[in-house]
């Protein structure tokens, strides 16, 4: 067997450790005490290197598009604006393949409220299960489209947000969304969420 055939499986093995450091890794560096620790769900990091030598640090250019934080009150919304009409065109080109025509169906789930089939529950979508309109913008800008997250301009994100709010009957189709108008939209599900006011740790709202 050539060295190349030996190197490849070892490389894959180490890569798996990178992805699943526990409990797989813990059970592989075993002695009696380690076996006990693994059974208890405790990882012995003493035997693991700090790095496996894969990957590279993200550059500022890669981080900047994703380094956003739009809060429920609208803090963090950027300049720009958009309309549902423009958003419909963008949605058809970049989103419908995953979320269906008009935001209904698709392999990654619906985004628009529809009437459920007899005997079926209403599907949780933006229109009935999303607490803040501002965080629709945040999510789209941060994570969409799935194949190129962070690639949309602010205007495209405002337009897609406007389109999805309009499709969910929460915004007039002629309305213009921007940093001033978007925070004023009150989502139907907002009253169903309770702020986490616990202290002495990360505060989540």
C-alpha positions as CSV (number, residue, x, y, z in Angstrom):
1,X,0.0,0.0,0.0
2,X,1.4,3.4,-0.9
3,X,2.0,6.1,1.7
4,X,-0.7,8.2,-0.1
5,X,-3.3,5.6,0.8
6,X,-2.2,5.7,4.4
7,X,-2.1,9.5,4.7
8,X,-5.6,10.0,3.3
9,X,-7.5,7.9,6.0
10,X,-5.4,9.5,8.8
11,X,-6.2,12.9,7.5
12,X,-9.9,12.1,7.4
13,X,-9.7,10.7,10.9
14,X,-8.1,13.8,12.3
15,X,-10.7,16.0,10.4
16,X,-13.4,14.0,12.1
17,X,-11.8,14.8,15.5
18,X,-11.9,18.5,14.5
19,X,-15.6,18.3,13.8
20,X,-16.6,15.9,16.7
21,X,-14.1,16.4,19.5
22,X,-16.4,14.8,22.0
23,X,-17.1,12.1,22.9
24,X,-15.4,10.4,20.0
25,X,-12.1,12.0,20.7
26,X,-12.2,11.3,24.4
27,X,-12.8,7.6,23.8
28,X,-9.9,7.3,21.4
29,X,-7.3,8.6,23.9
30,X,-8.3,6.0,26.4
31,X,-6.9,4.7,29.5
32,X,-8.9,3.5,32.5
33,X,-9.5,6.9,33.9
34,X,-10.2,8.4,30.5
35,X,-12.8,5.7,29.8
36,X,-14.5,6.6,33.1
37,X,-14.4,10.3,32.2
38,X,-15.8,9.6,28.7
39,X,-18.7,7.6,30.2
40,X,-19.4,10.6,32.4
41,X,-19.4,12.9,29.4
42,X,-16.2,14.7,30.5
43,X,-13.5,15.3,27.8
44,X,-9.9,15.0,28.8
45,X,-8.3,17.9,26.8
46,X,-4.8,17.3,28.1
47,X,-4.2,14.7,25.4
48,X,-5.5,16.9,22.5
49,X,-3.4,19.4,20.5
50,X,-4.5,23.0,20.5
51,X,-4.8,22.9,16.8
52,X,-4.8,20.2,14.1
53,X,-3.3,22.4,11.5
54,X,-6.4,22.6,9.3
55,X,-8.2,25.8,8.1
56,X,-7.0,29.4,8.4
57,X,-8.0,32.5,10.3
58,X,-10.9,34.4,8.7
59,X,-9.8,37.7,7.2
60,X,-11.4,41.1,8.0
61,X,-12.9,41.0,4.5
62,X,-14.6,37.7,5.2
63,X,-15.8,38.8,8.7
64,X,-17.1,42.3,7.9
65,X,-20.2,41.2,5.9
66,X,-21.3,38.9,8.8
67,X,-20.3,41.2,11.7
68,X,-23.8,42.7,12.1
69,X,-26.2,43.1,15.0
70,X,-29.7,44.4,14.3
71,X,-31.6,44.4,17.6
72,X,-35.4,44.2,18.1
73,X,-35.7,48.0,18.6
74,X,-34.0,48.6,15.3
75,X,-30.6,49.5,16.7
76,X,-28.0,48.4,14.1
77,X,-30.1,48.9,11.0
78,X,-28.0,50.3,8.2
79,X,-28.7,53.0,5.7
80,X,-30.7,52.1,2.6
81,X,-34.3,51.2,1.7
82,X,-36.3,48.8,-0.2
83,X,-39.8,47.9,-1.5
84,X,-41.8,44.7,-1.9
85,X,-41.9,45.1,-5.7
86,X,-38.1,44.9,-5.9
87,X,-38.0,42.2,-3.3
88,X,-40.3,40.0,-5.3
89,X,-37.8,40.0,-8.1
90,X,-34.9,39.2,-5.8
91,X,-36.8,36.5,-4.0
92,X,-37.7,34.7,-7.3
93,X,-34.0,34.7,-8.3
94,X,-32.3,33.9,-5.1
95,X,-34.7,32.5,-2.6
96,X,-37.6,30.6,-4.3
97,X,-35.5,27.5,-5.0
98,X,-35.3,26.9,-1.2
99,X,-38.5,28.5,0.0
100,X,-40.9,28.0,-2.8
101,X,-42.6,30.4,-5.2
102,X,-44.0,33.3,-3.2
103,X,-42.4,31.9,0.0
104,X,-44.6,28.9,0.3
105,X,-43.2,25.4,0.3
106,X,-39.8,24.6,-1.0
107,X,-37.2,22.1,0.5
108,X,-36.2,24.5,3.3
109,X,-39.7,25.4,4.4
110,X,-42.3,28.1,4.0
111,X,-41.9,31.7,5.1
112,X,-45.5,32.9,4.5
113,X,-48.6,32.1,6.4
114,X,-51.1,30.0,4.6
115,X,-54.4,28.2,5.6
116,X,-53.5,24.8,6.9
117,X,-55.0,21.7,5.4
118,X,-58.0,20.2,7.3
119,X,-56.7,18.5,10.5
120,X,-53.2,20.0,10.1
121,X,-51.6,22.6,12.4
122,X,-50.7,26.0,11.1
123,X,-47.1,26.0,9.9
124,X,-44.8,28.3,11.9
125,X,-43.5,31.0,9.5
126,X,-42.5,34.7,9.6
127,X,-46.1,35.9,9.7
128,X,-47.2,34.0,12.7
129,X,-44.1,33.0,14.6
130,X,-41.5,35.8,14.2
131,X,-41.4,38.3,17.1
132,X,-39.7,41.3,15.6
133,X,-39.7,42.6,12.0
134,X,-36.2,44.1,12.5
135,X,-34.7,40.7,13.1
136,X,-36.1,39.4,9.8
137,X,-33.7,41.9,8.3
138,X,-30.9,40.7,10.6
139,X,-31.4,37.1,9.7
140,X,-31.5,37.6,5.9
141,X,-28.5,39.8,5.9
142,X,-26.5,37.4,8.1
143,X,-27.5,34.1,6.7
144,X,-29.1,34.4,3.2
145,X,-29.0,33.3,0.5
146,X,-27.9,29.9,1.9
147,X,-25.2,29.5,-0.7
148,X,-23.8,33.0,-0.3
149,X,-24.5,34.4,3.1
150,X,-23.6,38.0,3.6
151,X,-23.6,38.7,-0.2
152,X,-26.8,40.8,-0.3
153,X,-26.6,44.6,-0.3
154,X,-28.5,46.6,2.3
155,X,-31.1,47.6,-0.3
156,X,-31.6,44.0,-1.4
157,X,-32.1,43.0,2.3
158,X,-34.6,45.8,2.9
159,X,-36.5,44.8,-0.3
160,X,-36.6,41.1,0.6
161,X,-37.8,42.0,4.1
162,X,-40.5,44.2,2.6
163,X,-41.5,41.5,0.2
164,X,-41.8,38.8,3.0
165,X,-43.8,41.2,5.3
166,X,-46.1,42.1,2.4
167,X,-46.6,38.4,1.5
168,X,-47.5,37.8,5.2
169,X,-50.0,40.7,5.0
170,X,-48.1,42.8,7.5
171,X,-47.0,45.6,5.2
172,X,-48.6,47.5,2.4
173,X,-47.0,46.6,-0.9
174,X,-46.2,50.2,-1.7
175,X,-44.5,50.9,1.6
176,X,-40.8,51.7,1.7
177,X,-38.8,50.0,4.4
178,X,-35.8,51.6,6.0
179,X,-34.2,52.1,9.4
180,X,-37.0,54.4,10.5
181,X,-40.0,52.5,9.2
182,X,-39.0,48.9,9.9
183,X,-38.9,49.1,13.7
184,X,-42.5,50.5,13.7
185,X,-43.9,47.2,12.4
186,X,-45.4,45.1,15.3
187,X,-45.4,41.4,14.5
188,X,-48.4,39.3,15.6
189,X,-46.3,36.9,17.5
190,X,-44.4,39.5,19.6
191,X,-46.8,39.2,22.5
192,X,-46.2,35.4,22.6
193,X,-42.5,35.9,23.6
194,X,-41.4,36.7,27.1
195,X,-38.1,38.5,27.6
196,X,-35.5,36.5,29.5
197,X,-34.7,38.8,32.4
198,X,-32.4,36.5,34.3
199,X,-29.2,38.1,35.4
200,X,-25.6,36.9,36.1
201,X,-25.1,35.6,32.5
202,X,-25.8,36.3,28.9
203,X,-29.0,38.3,28.5
204,X,-31.3,37.1,25.7
205,X,-34.3,38.9,24.4
